[in-house]
Short mmCIF file of C-alpha atoms and ligand atoms in Angstrom, two decimals:
data_model
loop_
_atom_site.label_atom_id
_atom_site.label_comp_id
_atom_site.label_asym_id
_atom_site.label_seq_id
_atom_site.Cartn_x
_atom_site.Cartn_y
_atom_site.Cartn_z
CA MET A 85 -42.32 -177.29 -68.89
CA VAL A 86 -39.94 -174.23 -69.13
CA PRO A 87 -39.84 -172.81 -65.75
CA ALA A 88 -41.39 -169.55 -65.26
CA SER A 89 -39.77 -168.16 -62.25
CA PRO A 90 -36.05 -166.59 -61.98
CA LYS A 91 -36.17 -167.39 -58.10
CA LYS A 92 -36.36 -170.80 -56.49
CA VAL A 93 -40.28 -170.28 -55.44
CA THR A 94 -41.50 -173.85 -54.12
CA SER A 95 -44.63 -174.57 -52.36
CA THR A 96 -42.74 -175.56 -49.03
CA THR A 97 -41.50 -172.03 -48.93
CA TYR A 98 -44.34 -169.63 -49.46
CA LYS A 99 -47.88 -169.78 -49.08
CA ALA A 100 -50.53 -170.43 -52.00
CA GLU A 101 -51.31 -166.54 -51.92
CA THR A 102 -47.70 -165.67 -52.16
CA LEU A 103 -47.20 -168.10 -54.95
CA ALA A 104 -49.68 -166.96 -56.94
CA ILE A 105 -48.00 -163.35 -56.94
CA ARG A 106 -44.46 -164.06 -57.01
CA THR A 107 -44.14 -166.87 -59.50
CA GLN A 108 -43.21 -164.82 -62.38
CA THR A 109 -41.41 -165.01 -66.01
CA ALA A 110 -37.65 -163.91 -65.76
CA PRO A 111 -37.50 -160.29 -66.50
CA THR A 112 -36.21 -158.93 -69.92
CA HIS A 113 -33.20 -156.66 -69.99
CA ASN A 114 -35.71 -153.89 -69.32
CA ARG A 115 -36.14 -155.40 -65.78
CA GLU A 116 -39.96 -154.69 -66.03
CA HIS A 117 -41.57 -155.57 -62.76
CA SER A 118 -45.06 -157.31 -64.03
CA ALA A 119 -44.52 -159.94 -66.68
CA PRO A 120 -45.03 -158.59 -70.37
CA LEU A 121 -46.82 -160.13 -73.33
CA TYR A 122 -45.19 -162.39 -75.39
CA LEU A 123 -46.92 -162.36 -78.68
CA THR A 124 -44.82 -164.34 -80.74
CA SER A 125 -45.52 -167.61 -82.70
CA SER A 126 -41.85 -168.79 -82.67
CA PHE A 127 -38.81 -168.61 -80.68
CA THR A 128 -35.35 -168.53 -81.92
CA PHE A 129 -32.11 -170.62 -81.18
CA GLU A 130 -28.51 -169.48 -80.26
CA ASN A 131 -27.15 -171.87 -83.05
CA ALA A 132 -27.51 -174.88 -84.58
CA GLU A 133 -26.25 -176.96 -81.86
CA GLN A 134 -28.90 -175.18 -79.43
CA ALA A 135 -31.68 -176.28 -81.84
CA ARG A 136 -30.65 -179.71 -82.07
CA ALA A 137 -30.61 -180.07 -78.08
CA VAL A 138 -34.10 -178.52 -77.84
CA PHE A 139 -35.54 -180.52 -80.20
CA ALA A 140 -33.81 -183.84 -78.76
CA GLY A 141 -35.37 -183.09 -75.53
CA GLU A 142 -32.00 -182.34 -73.82
CA GLU A 143 -32.23 -178.60 -73.14
CA GLU A 144 -35.43 -177.11 -72.25
CA ALA A 145 -36.57 -173.81 -74.47
CA HIS A 146 -39.36 -172.34 -76.10
CA ILE A 147 -40.01 -173.64 -79.95
CA TYR A 148 -43.22 -172.47 -80.93
CA SER A 149 -46.34 -171.20 -79.25
CA ARG A 150 -48.59 -174.00 -80.04
CA PHE A 151 -46.34 -176.10 -77.79
CA SER A 152 -45.27 -173.74 -75.04
CA ASN A 153 -45.18 -169.85 -74.61
CA PRO A 154 -43.68 -167.68 -71.31
CA ASN A 155 -47.27 -166.55 -70.78
CA ALA A 156 -48.58 -169.85 -70.73
CA SER A 157 -46.07 -171.14 -68.85
CA GLU A 158 -46.23 -168.75 -66.16
CA PHE A 159 -49.87 -169.36 -65.75
CA ILE A 160 -49.39 -173.05 -65.68
CA GLN A 161 -46.85 -173.13 -63.16
CA LYS A 162 -48.88 -170.68 -60.85
CA MET A 163 -51.77 -173.23 -61.00
CA CYS A 164 -49.64 -176.09 -60.55
CA LEU A 165 -48.49 -174.41 -57.31
CA LEU A 166 -51.94 -173.75 -56.37
CA GLU A 167 -53.35 -176.98 -57.02
CA GLY A 168 -50.41 -179.09 -55.84
CA THR A 169 -50.09 -180.74 -58.96
CA GLU A 170 -46.19 -181.52 -60.67
CA ASP A 171 -47.35 -180.38 -64.29
CA GLY A 172 -50.22 -178.92 -66.37
CA PHE A 173 -51.08 -177.44 -69.90
CA ALA A 174 -53.18 -174.80 -70.89
CA THR A 175 -55.46 -174.64 -73.43
CA ALA A 176 -58.00 -172.19 -75.32
CA SER A 177 -61.23 -173.19 -72.99
CA GLY A 178 -62.40 -175.08 -70.38
CA MET A 179 -63.91 -177.68 -73.06
CA SER A 180 -60.72 -178.13 -74.91
CA SER A 181 -59.10 -178.84 -71.57
CA ILE A 182 -61.68 -181.51 -70.79
CA PHE A 183 -61.33 -183.13 -73.66
CA ALA A 184 -57.49 -182.97 -73.67
CA SER A 185 -57.69 -184.57 -70.26
CA LEU A 186 -59.76 -187.59 -71.81
CA ALA A 187 -58.87 -188.25 -75.24
CA PRO A 188 -55.17 -189.45 -74.48
CA PHE A 189 -56.17 -191.81 -71.70
CA LEU A 190 -59.47 -193.62 -73.75
CA LYS A 191 -59.27 -195.90 -76.55
CA LYS A 192 -61.91 -198.21 -78.14
CA GLY A 193 -63.27 -200.67 -76.00
CA ASP A 194 -62.54 -198.48 -73.09
CA HIS A 195 -65.03 -197.35 -70.32
CA LEU A 196 -65.76 -194.25 -68.50
CA ILE A 197 -67.81 -193.43 -65.18
CA ALA A 198 -69.21 -189.95 -64.85
CA CYS A 199 -71.35 -188.04 -62.29
CA ARG A 200 -74.81 -187.68 -64.06
CA SER A 201 -74.66 -183.66 -63.49
CA VAL A 202 -71.62 -182.81 -65.48
CA PHE A 203 -71.13 -179.40 -67.46
CA GLY A 204 -73.43 -179.54 -70.37
CA ASN A 205 -70.97 -179.84 -72.80
CA THR A 206 -68.78 -182.74 -71.14
CA HIS A 207 -72.44 -184.50 -70.93
CA ARG A 208 -72.20 -184.00 -74.85
CA ILE A 209 -68.45 -185.20 -75.14
CA ILE A 210 -69.29 -188.30 -73.16
CA THR A 211 -72.83 -189.22 -74.52
CA GLU A 212 -72.23 -188.44 -78.02
CA ILE A 213 -68.68 -188.01 -79.25
CA LEU A 214 -66.84 -190.88 -77.07
CA PRO A 215 -69.48 -193.52 -77.92
CA GLU A 216 -68.76 -192.90 -81.55
CA TRP A 217 -65.13 -193.78 -80.99
CA GLY A 218 -66.53 -196.97 -79.21
CA VAL A 219 -65.29 -195.50 -75.31
CA ASP A 220 -68.37 -196.71 -73.24
CA TYR A 221 -69.93 -194.88 -70.36
CA THR A 222 -71.92 -195.10 -67.03
CA TYR A 223 -73.69 -192.24 -65.29
CA VAL A 224 -73.67 -192.54 -61.61
CA ASP A 225 -75.52 -189.96 -59.10
CA ILE A 226 -72.90 -187.72 -57.28
CA ASP A 227 -74.54 -188.41 -53.94
CA GLN A 228 -75.01 -192.23 -53.90
CA LEU A 229 -71.56 -193.59 -53.29
CA GLU A 230 -72.35 -197.35 -53.71
CA THR A 231 -73.34 -196.86 -56.97
CA TRP A 232 -69.80 -195.39 -58.03
CA GLU A 233 -68.06 -198.95 -56.90
CA ALA A 234 -71.04 -200.90 -58.46
CA ALA A 235 -70.34 -199.26 -61.92
CA ILE A 236 -66.54 -200.46 -62.19
CA GLN A 237 -65.78 -202.90 -65.14
CA PRO A 238 -62.95 -204.65 -66.05
CA ASN A 239 -62.15 -201.98 -68.65
CA THR A 240 -63.00 -199.04 -66.55
CA LYS A 241 -60.04 -196.45 -67.34
CA MET A 242 -61.43 -193.30 -65.78
CA LEU A 243 -63.50 -191.55 -63.43
CA PHE A 244 -64.66 -188.02 -64.22
CA ALA A 245 -66.59 -186.12 -61.42
CA GLU A 246 -67.49 -182.62 -60.67
CA THR A 247 -67.83 -181.45 -57.02
CA PRO A 248 -69.88 -179.28 -56.29
CA SER A 249 -71.97 -180.38 -59.09
CA ASN A 250 -73.87 -177.56 -61.36
CA PRO A 251 -76.25 -176.39 -60.40
CA ALA A 252 -77.37 -178.61 -57.79
CA LEU A 253 -74.15 -177.90 -55.79
CA ASP A 254 -74.34 -181.37 -54.38
CA PHE A 255 -71.00 -182.77 -53.17
CA ILE A 256 -68.95 -186.13 -53.86
CA ASP A 257 -66.25 -187.13 -50.92
CA LEU A 258 -63.15 -186.70 -52.79
CA GLU A 259 -61.42 -188.81 -49.91
CA TRP A 260 -63.53 -191.89 -50.68
CA LEU A 261 -63.25 -191.17 -54.30
CA GLY A 262 -59.51 -191.43 -54.20
CA LYS A 263 -59.43 -194.45 -52.19
CA LEU A 264 -61.72 -196.21 -54.39
CA THR A 265 -59.72 -195.08 -57.63
CA LYS A 266 -56.45 -196.40 -56.22
CA LYS A 267 -58.18 -199.52 -55.03
CA HIS A 268 -59.40 -200.15 -58.76
CA ASN A 269 -56.22 -198.61 -60.33
CA ILE A 270 -58.53 -196.16 -62.38
CA LEU A 271 -57.44 -192.74 -63.28
CA LEU A 272 -59.47 -189.89 -61.25
CA ASN A 273 -60.36 -186.71 -63.22
CA ILE A 274 -61.95 -183.73 -61.25
CA ASP A 275 -63.17 -180.91 -62.81
CA ASN A 276 -62.34 -177.91 -60.10
CA CYS A 277 -63.94 -174.92 -61.83
CA PHE A 278 -66.44 -174.22 -59.25
CA ALA A 279 -64.22 -174.25 -56.09
CA THR A 280 -60.88 -173.33 -57.44
CA PRO A 281 -57.85 -174.27 -56.13
CA TYR A 282 -58.10 -171.58 -53.13
CA LEU A 283 -61.16 -173.48 -51.86
CA GLN A 284 -60.59 -177.20 -52.73
CA ARG A 285 -57.27 -179.11 -53.96
CA PRO A 286 -58.41 -182.62 -55.49
CA SER A 287 -54.83 -183.50 -55.83
CA ASP A 288 -54.68 -183.97 -51.97
CA TYR A 289 -57.03 -186.70 -52.17
CA GLY A 290 -55.36 -188.29 -55.17
CA ALA A 291 -56.96 -187.01 -58.19
CA ASP A 292 -54.61 -187.76 -60.81
CA LEU A 293 -55.85 -185.30 -63.12
CA VAL A 294 -57.24 -181.72 -62.11
CA VAL A 295 -59.20 -179.68 -64.98
CA HIS A 296 -60.25 -176.30 -65.01
CA SER A 297 -62.51 -173.71 -67.00
CA ALA A 298 -60.32 -170.79 -66.27
CA THR A 299 -62.80 -168.81 -67.52
CA LYS A 300 -65.01 -168.63 -64.44
CA TRP A 301 -63.57 -167.84 -61.22
CA ILE A 302 -59.86 -168.01 -62.56
CA ASP A 303 -60.23 -164.97 -64.61
CA GLY A 304 -63.07 -163.94 -62.40
CA GLN A 305 -63.94 -160.72 -64.60
CA GLY A 306 -65.71 -162.16 -67.36
CA ARG A 307 -63.20 -161.30 -70.14
CA VAL A 308 -61.22 -164.31 -71.43
CA LEU A 309 -61.63 -167.90 -71.81
CA GLY A 310 -59.16 -170.66 -70.90
CA GLY A 311 -58.66 -174.00 -69.54
CA LEU A 312 -56.01 -175.92 -67.73
CA VAL A 313 -55.37 -179.95 -67.48
CA LEU A 314 -52.92 -180.36 -64.36
CA GLY A 315 -51.69 -183.47 -62.85
CA LYS A 316 -48.86 -186.01 -62.60
CA LYS A 317 -45.87 -185.63 -64.89
CA GLU A 318 -46.46 -188.50 -66.86
CA LEU A 319 -50.14 -187.73 -67.36
CA VAL A 320 -49.58 -184.18 -68.47
CA ALA A 321 -46.77 -185.62 -70.76
CA LYS A 322 -49.54 -187.49 -72.80
CA VAL A 323 -51.98 -184.00 -72.77
CA TYR A 324 -48.89 -182.40 -74.04
CA ALA A 325 -48.46 -184.73 -76.70
CA PHE A 326 -52.01 -184.80 -77.65
CA ALA A 327 -52.16 -181.01 -77.27
CA ARG A 328 -49.15 -180.16 -79.52
CA ARG A 329 -50.45 -182.36 -82.15
CA THR A 330 -53.87 -181.27 -82.30
CA GLY A 331 -53.43 -177.75 -81.34
CA PRO A 332 -55.89 -176.38 -78.60
CA SER A 333 -53.19 -174.24 -76.91
CA ILE A 334 -54.10 -171.07 -75.21
CA SER A 335 -53.20 -167.76 -76.51
CA PRO A 336 -50.46 -165.66 -75.02
CA PHE A 337 -52.80 -163.07 -74.36
CA ASN A 338 -55.26 -164.88 -72.60
CA ALA A 339 -52.48 -166.57 -70.58
CA TRP A 340 -51.01 -163.39 -69.77
CA ILE A 341 -54.34 -162.01 -68.51
CA LEU A 342 -55.61 -165.41 -66.36
CA SER A 343 -51.88 -165.08 -65.09
CA LYS A 344 -52.33 -161.96 -63.77
CA SER A 345 -56.19 -162.87 -62.52
CA LEU A 346 -54.51 -165.20 -60.27
CA GLU A 347 -52.48 -162.47 -58.12
CA THR A 348 -55.95 -161.72 -56.73
CA LEU A 349 -57.72 -165.13 -56.75
CA ALA A 350 -57.36 -165.31 -53.05
CA VAL A 351 -58.80 -161.83 -52.09
CA ARG A 352 -61.50 -162.37 -54.79
CA MET A 353 -62.84 -165.64 -53.59
CA GLU A 354 -62.85 -164.10 -49.82
CA ARG A 355 -65.27 -161.67 -50.93
CA HIS A 356 -67.58 -163.89 -53.30
CA CYS A 357 -67.83 -166.22 -50.37
CA ASP A 358 -68.61 -163.59 -47.85
CA ASN A 359 -71.06 -162.24 -50.30
CA ALA A 360 -72.38 -165.72 -51.41
CA TYR A 361 -72.80 -166.72 -47.73
CA ALA A 362 -74.38 -163.85 -46.80
CA LEU A 363 -77.22 -163.35 -49.34
CA ALA A 364 -78.00 -167.05 -49.06
CA SER A 365 -78.90 -166.64 -45.26
CA TYR A 366 -80.73 -163.40 -45.75
CA LEU A 367 -82.89 -165.28 -48.61
CA GLU A 368 -83.24 -168.23 -46.38
CA HIS A 369 -85.64 -166.59 -44.14
CA HIS A 370 -87.44 -164.39 -46.87
CA PRO A 371 -90.82 -165.07 -47.34
CA GLU A 372 -90.80 -165.16 -51.15
CA ILE A 373 -88.37 -167.90 -51.29
CA GLU A 374 -88.83 -171.74 -50.80
CA SER A 375 -85.74 -172.96 -50.22
CA VAL A 376 -82.08 -172.19 -50.41
CA LYS A 377 -79.04 -174.39 -51.06
CA TYR A 378 -75.75 -172.97 -50.19
CA PRO A 379 -72.81 -175.26 -49.36
CA HIS A 380 -71.83 -173.83 -45.82
CA LEU A 381 -75.29 -173.52 -44.59
CA PRO A 382 -76.51 -176.01 -42.24
CA SER A 383 -79.70 -176.65 -44.09
CA HIS A 384 -77.29 -178.03 -47.00
CA PRO A 385 -78.01 -181.66 -47.04
CA GLN A 386 -74.34 -182.39 -47.26
CA PHE A 387 -73.30 -179.62 -44.71
CA ASP A 388 -70.48 -181.55 -43.24
CA LEU A 389 -69.05 -182.82 -46.40
CA ALA A 390 -68.88 -179.49 -47.73
CA LYS A 391 -67.24 -178.03 -44.63
CA ARG A 392 -64.70 -180.74 -44.69
CA GLN A 393 -63.89 -180.50 -48.03
CA MET A 394 -64.07 -176.78 -49.05
CA LYS A 395 -62.40 -174.18 -47.03
CA LEU A 396 -65.37 -171.50 -47.72
CA GLY A 397 -68.91 -172.16 -48.99
CA GLY A 398 -68.01 -170.88 -52.88
CA GLY A 399 -69.48 -167.94 -54.87
CA LEU A 400 -72.71 -170.08 -55.97
CA PHE A 401 -75.75 -170.61 -54.48
CA THR A 402 -79.35 -171.47 -55.66
CA CYS A 403 -83.24 -170.86 -54.40
CA ILE A 404 -86.34 -171.64 -55.33
CA VAL A 405 -88.65 -168.50 -55.83
CA LYS A 406 -92.26 -169.12 -54.68
CA GLY A 407 -94.64 -169.54 -57.41
CA GLY A 408 -92.76 -171.82 -60.12
CA LEU A 409 -91.76 -171.20 -63.40
CA GLU A 410 -93.52 -168.37 -64.10
CA ARG A 411 -92.72 -166.41 -61.10
CA GLY A 412 -89.04 -167.29 -61.40
CA ARG A 413 -88.98 -165.57 -64.87
CA ARG A 414 -90.57 -162.73 -63.76
CA PHE A 415 -88.65 -162.40 -61.12
CA LEU A 416 -85.25 -162.60 -63.44
CA ASP A 417 -87.23 -159.92 -65.79
CA ALA A 418 -87.46 -157.30 -62.79
CA LEU A 419 -83.76 -157.12 -61.57
CA GLU A 420 -82.16 -154.40 -62.46
CA LEU A 421 -78.60 -154.51 -61.17
CA LEU A 422 -77.93 -158.35 -61.56
CA SER A 423 -76.97 -159.41 -64.87
CA LEU A 424 -78.81 -162.17 -66.80
CA THR A 425 -76.11 -164.23 -68.69
CA ALA A 426 -75.28 -167.85 -69.04
CA ASN A 427 -71.72 -167.42 -67.54
CA LEU A 428 -70.68 -167.45 -63.69
CA GLY A 429 -67.73 -166.28 -61.66
CA ASP A 430 -67.69 -162.65 -62.51
CA THR A 431 -67.12 -159.57 -60.27
CA ARG A 432 -70.61 -158.91 -61.68
CA THR A 433 -73.44 -160.95 -59.72
CA ILE A 434 -75.40 -163.10 -62.26
CA ALA A 435 -78.73 -164.81 -61.82
CA THR A 436 -79.44 -167.67 -64.35
CA HIS A 437 -82.81 -169.74 -64.84
CA PRO A 438 -81.15 -173.37 -65.65
CA ALA A 439 -84.82 -175.06 -66.61
CA SER A 440 -84.93 -172.42 -69.59
CA THR A 441 -81.43 -171.77 -70.39
CA THR A 442 -78.55 -173.98 -69.51
CA HIS A 443 -79.94 -177.12 -68.95
CA SER A 444 -83.00 -176.71 -71.41
CA LYS A 445 -82.18 -179.67 -73.72
CA LEU A 446 -82.48 -182.11 -70.97
CA SER A 447 -86.09 -183.81 -70.34
CA THR A 448 -87.95 -182.44 -67.02
CA THR A 449 -87.15 -185.88 -65.53
CA ASP A 450 -83.37 -185.63 -66.49
CA ARG A 451 -83.39 -182.44 -65.34
CA GLU A 452 -84.98 -183.25 -61.89
CA ALA A 453 -82.78 -186.29 -61.48
CA VAL A 454 -79.56 -183.72 -61.26
CA GLY A 455 -81.95 -181.38 -58.83
CA ILE A 456 -82.91 -178.40 -61.42
CA LEU A 457 -86.49 -177.88 -60.57
CA ASP A 458 -88.60 -175.46 -62.63
CA GLY A 459 -88.37 -172.57 -60.30
CA LEU A 460 -84.75 -173.00 -59.42
CA ILE A 461 -82.54 -169.80 -59.57
CA ARG A 462 -78.99 -169.94 -59.42
CA PHE A 463 -76.76 -167.07 -58.34
CA SER A 464 -73.32 -166.49 -59.11
CA VAL A 465 -72.41 -163.95 -56.32
CA GLY A 466 -69.81 -161.08 -57.75
CA LEU A 467 -68.03 -158.46 -55.62
CA GLU A 468 -70.70 -155.77 -55.31
CA HIS A 469 -71.79 -154.24 -51.90
CA LEU A 470 -74.18 -156.64 -50.40
CA ASP A 471 -76.73 -154.02 -49.45
CA ASP A 472 -77.20 -153.20 -53.09
CA LEU A 473 -77.65 -156.84 -53.95
CA ILE A 474 -80.08 -157.78 -51.25
CA ASN A 475 -81.99 -154.41 -52.30
CA ASP A 476 -82.35 -155.13 -56.03
CA ILE A 477 -83.41 -158.88 -55.10
CA ASN A 478 -86.15 -157.62 -52.75
CA GLN A 479 -87.28 -155.07 -55.43
CA ALA A 480 -87.56 -157.99 -58.06
CA LEU A 481 -89.46 -160.08 -55.73
CA GLU A 482 -91.89 -157.73 -54.64
CA LYS A 483 -92.24 -156.57 -58.42
CA SER A 484 -92.83 -160.11 -59.73
CA LYS A 485 -95.36 -161.15 -56.79
C1 LIG B 223 -67.79 -173.50 -67.99
C2 LIG B 223 -67.57 -174.42 -67.66
C3 LIG B 223 -66.96 -175.45 -68.55
C4 LIG B 223 -66.37 -175.29 -69.59
O1 LIG B 223 -65.82 -174.25 -69.64
P1 LIG B 223 -65.27 -173.09 -70.97
O2 LIG B 223 -64.13 -172.19 -70.83
O3 LIG B 223 -66.41 -172.21 -71.29
O4 LIG B 223 -65.11 -173.99 -72.37
C5 LIG B 223 -66.53 -176.61 -68.05
N1 LIG B 223 -67.03 -177.07 -66.70
C6 LIG B 223 -67.55 -176.28 -65.91
C7 LIG B 223 -67.95 -176.94 -64.48
C8 LIG B 223 -67.86 -175.17 -66.27
O5 LIG B 223 -68.61 -174.17 -65.17
#
């Protein structure tokens, strides 16, 4: 990867918040303060000898924006510093990153273990695309540790997990998972989209690969899609080779947006988490709410693990509105301020009803196996004033009675 920063910025000298702001592409002769957008498909060589050296890998330089681009490199470098990983590659979406973190490491005859509650399209890759190519899988429940070790076979190559899970917000012990995969010499691949590196760093526990949908909290403003695969140098080299050939690379514009987004990640996440904690605490005692699930509330079944593993409780919580499916839908229709959309990780607070939308293709039994009851509503808490969020939810609960 071509380094983004002109200064010697290393994770040992500055804190993550500073690194996310100060790591930057070297200024041009215009001496711009904020990195410009590099809309160029290719880069020129000084002469024939430099072209040869770059292609031979003796010199690092950008060649073509499918391989690398200054905006993509800056974004990747910041994320590596935040996640504590050696290297990375950025792609056009979270899904293309997830695919690029699986395809180069799994071949016909290999076996993959994954948590049952993975993101919908990740589920489709694991259960529909990979089996067609001869890669077998076993699903295990996120909170039943003993089943993970029992699922390991001689041909198991990778373990894939999301923690916290969507939308059940269940946790898996990353320290335990790191030790298990090292013991059996299996790659550990973690989708860290829900927590972001500000709240949780899977590589600290031995994750070999960390994948992201940057579309969510990383952008944080609901504007662009993007994704990353981060990890050890030799593993990212395989991801890079796969991506260079197949072309899922991020656009310079999206990388530029996402790199700027990282400058405010810390302050945004603090406020998202404060708002979510306050709103979840308030609703937990509300007479119209049956139950609330938020990682840093003592009522969460894995409260201790959530506290240990995540710096703050995150921006998501779920609740079950009294009155089941119909009441849940009436409640959503009565909301005036909150958005009804399938996304999450936005400045705007979002309410979703997984049973009738994101997880509607699963059977009721499969939904219940991953904790999605009919009355479950997932909130992605934004940056609006807390009073306005409480007032809107209260009026919607009243109206939907
Ligand atoms: C949204 C999401 C994805 C997919 O990301 P896209 O950017 O939409 O392709 C993958 N994993 C998780 C946990 C997500 O929330």
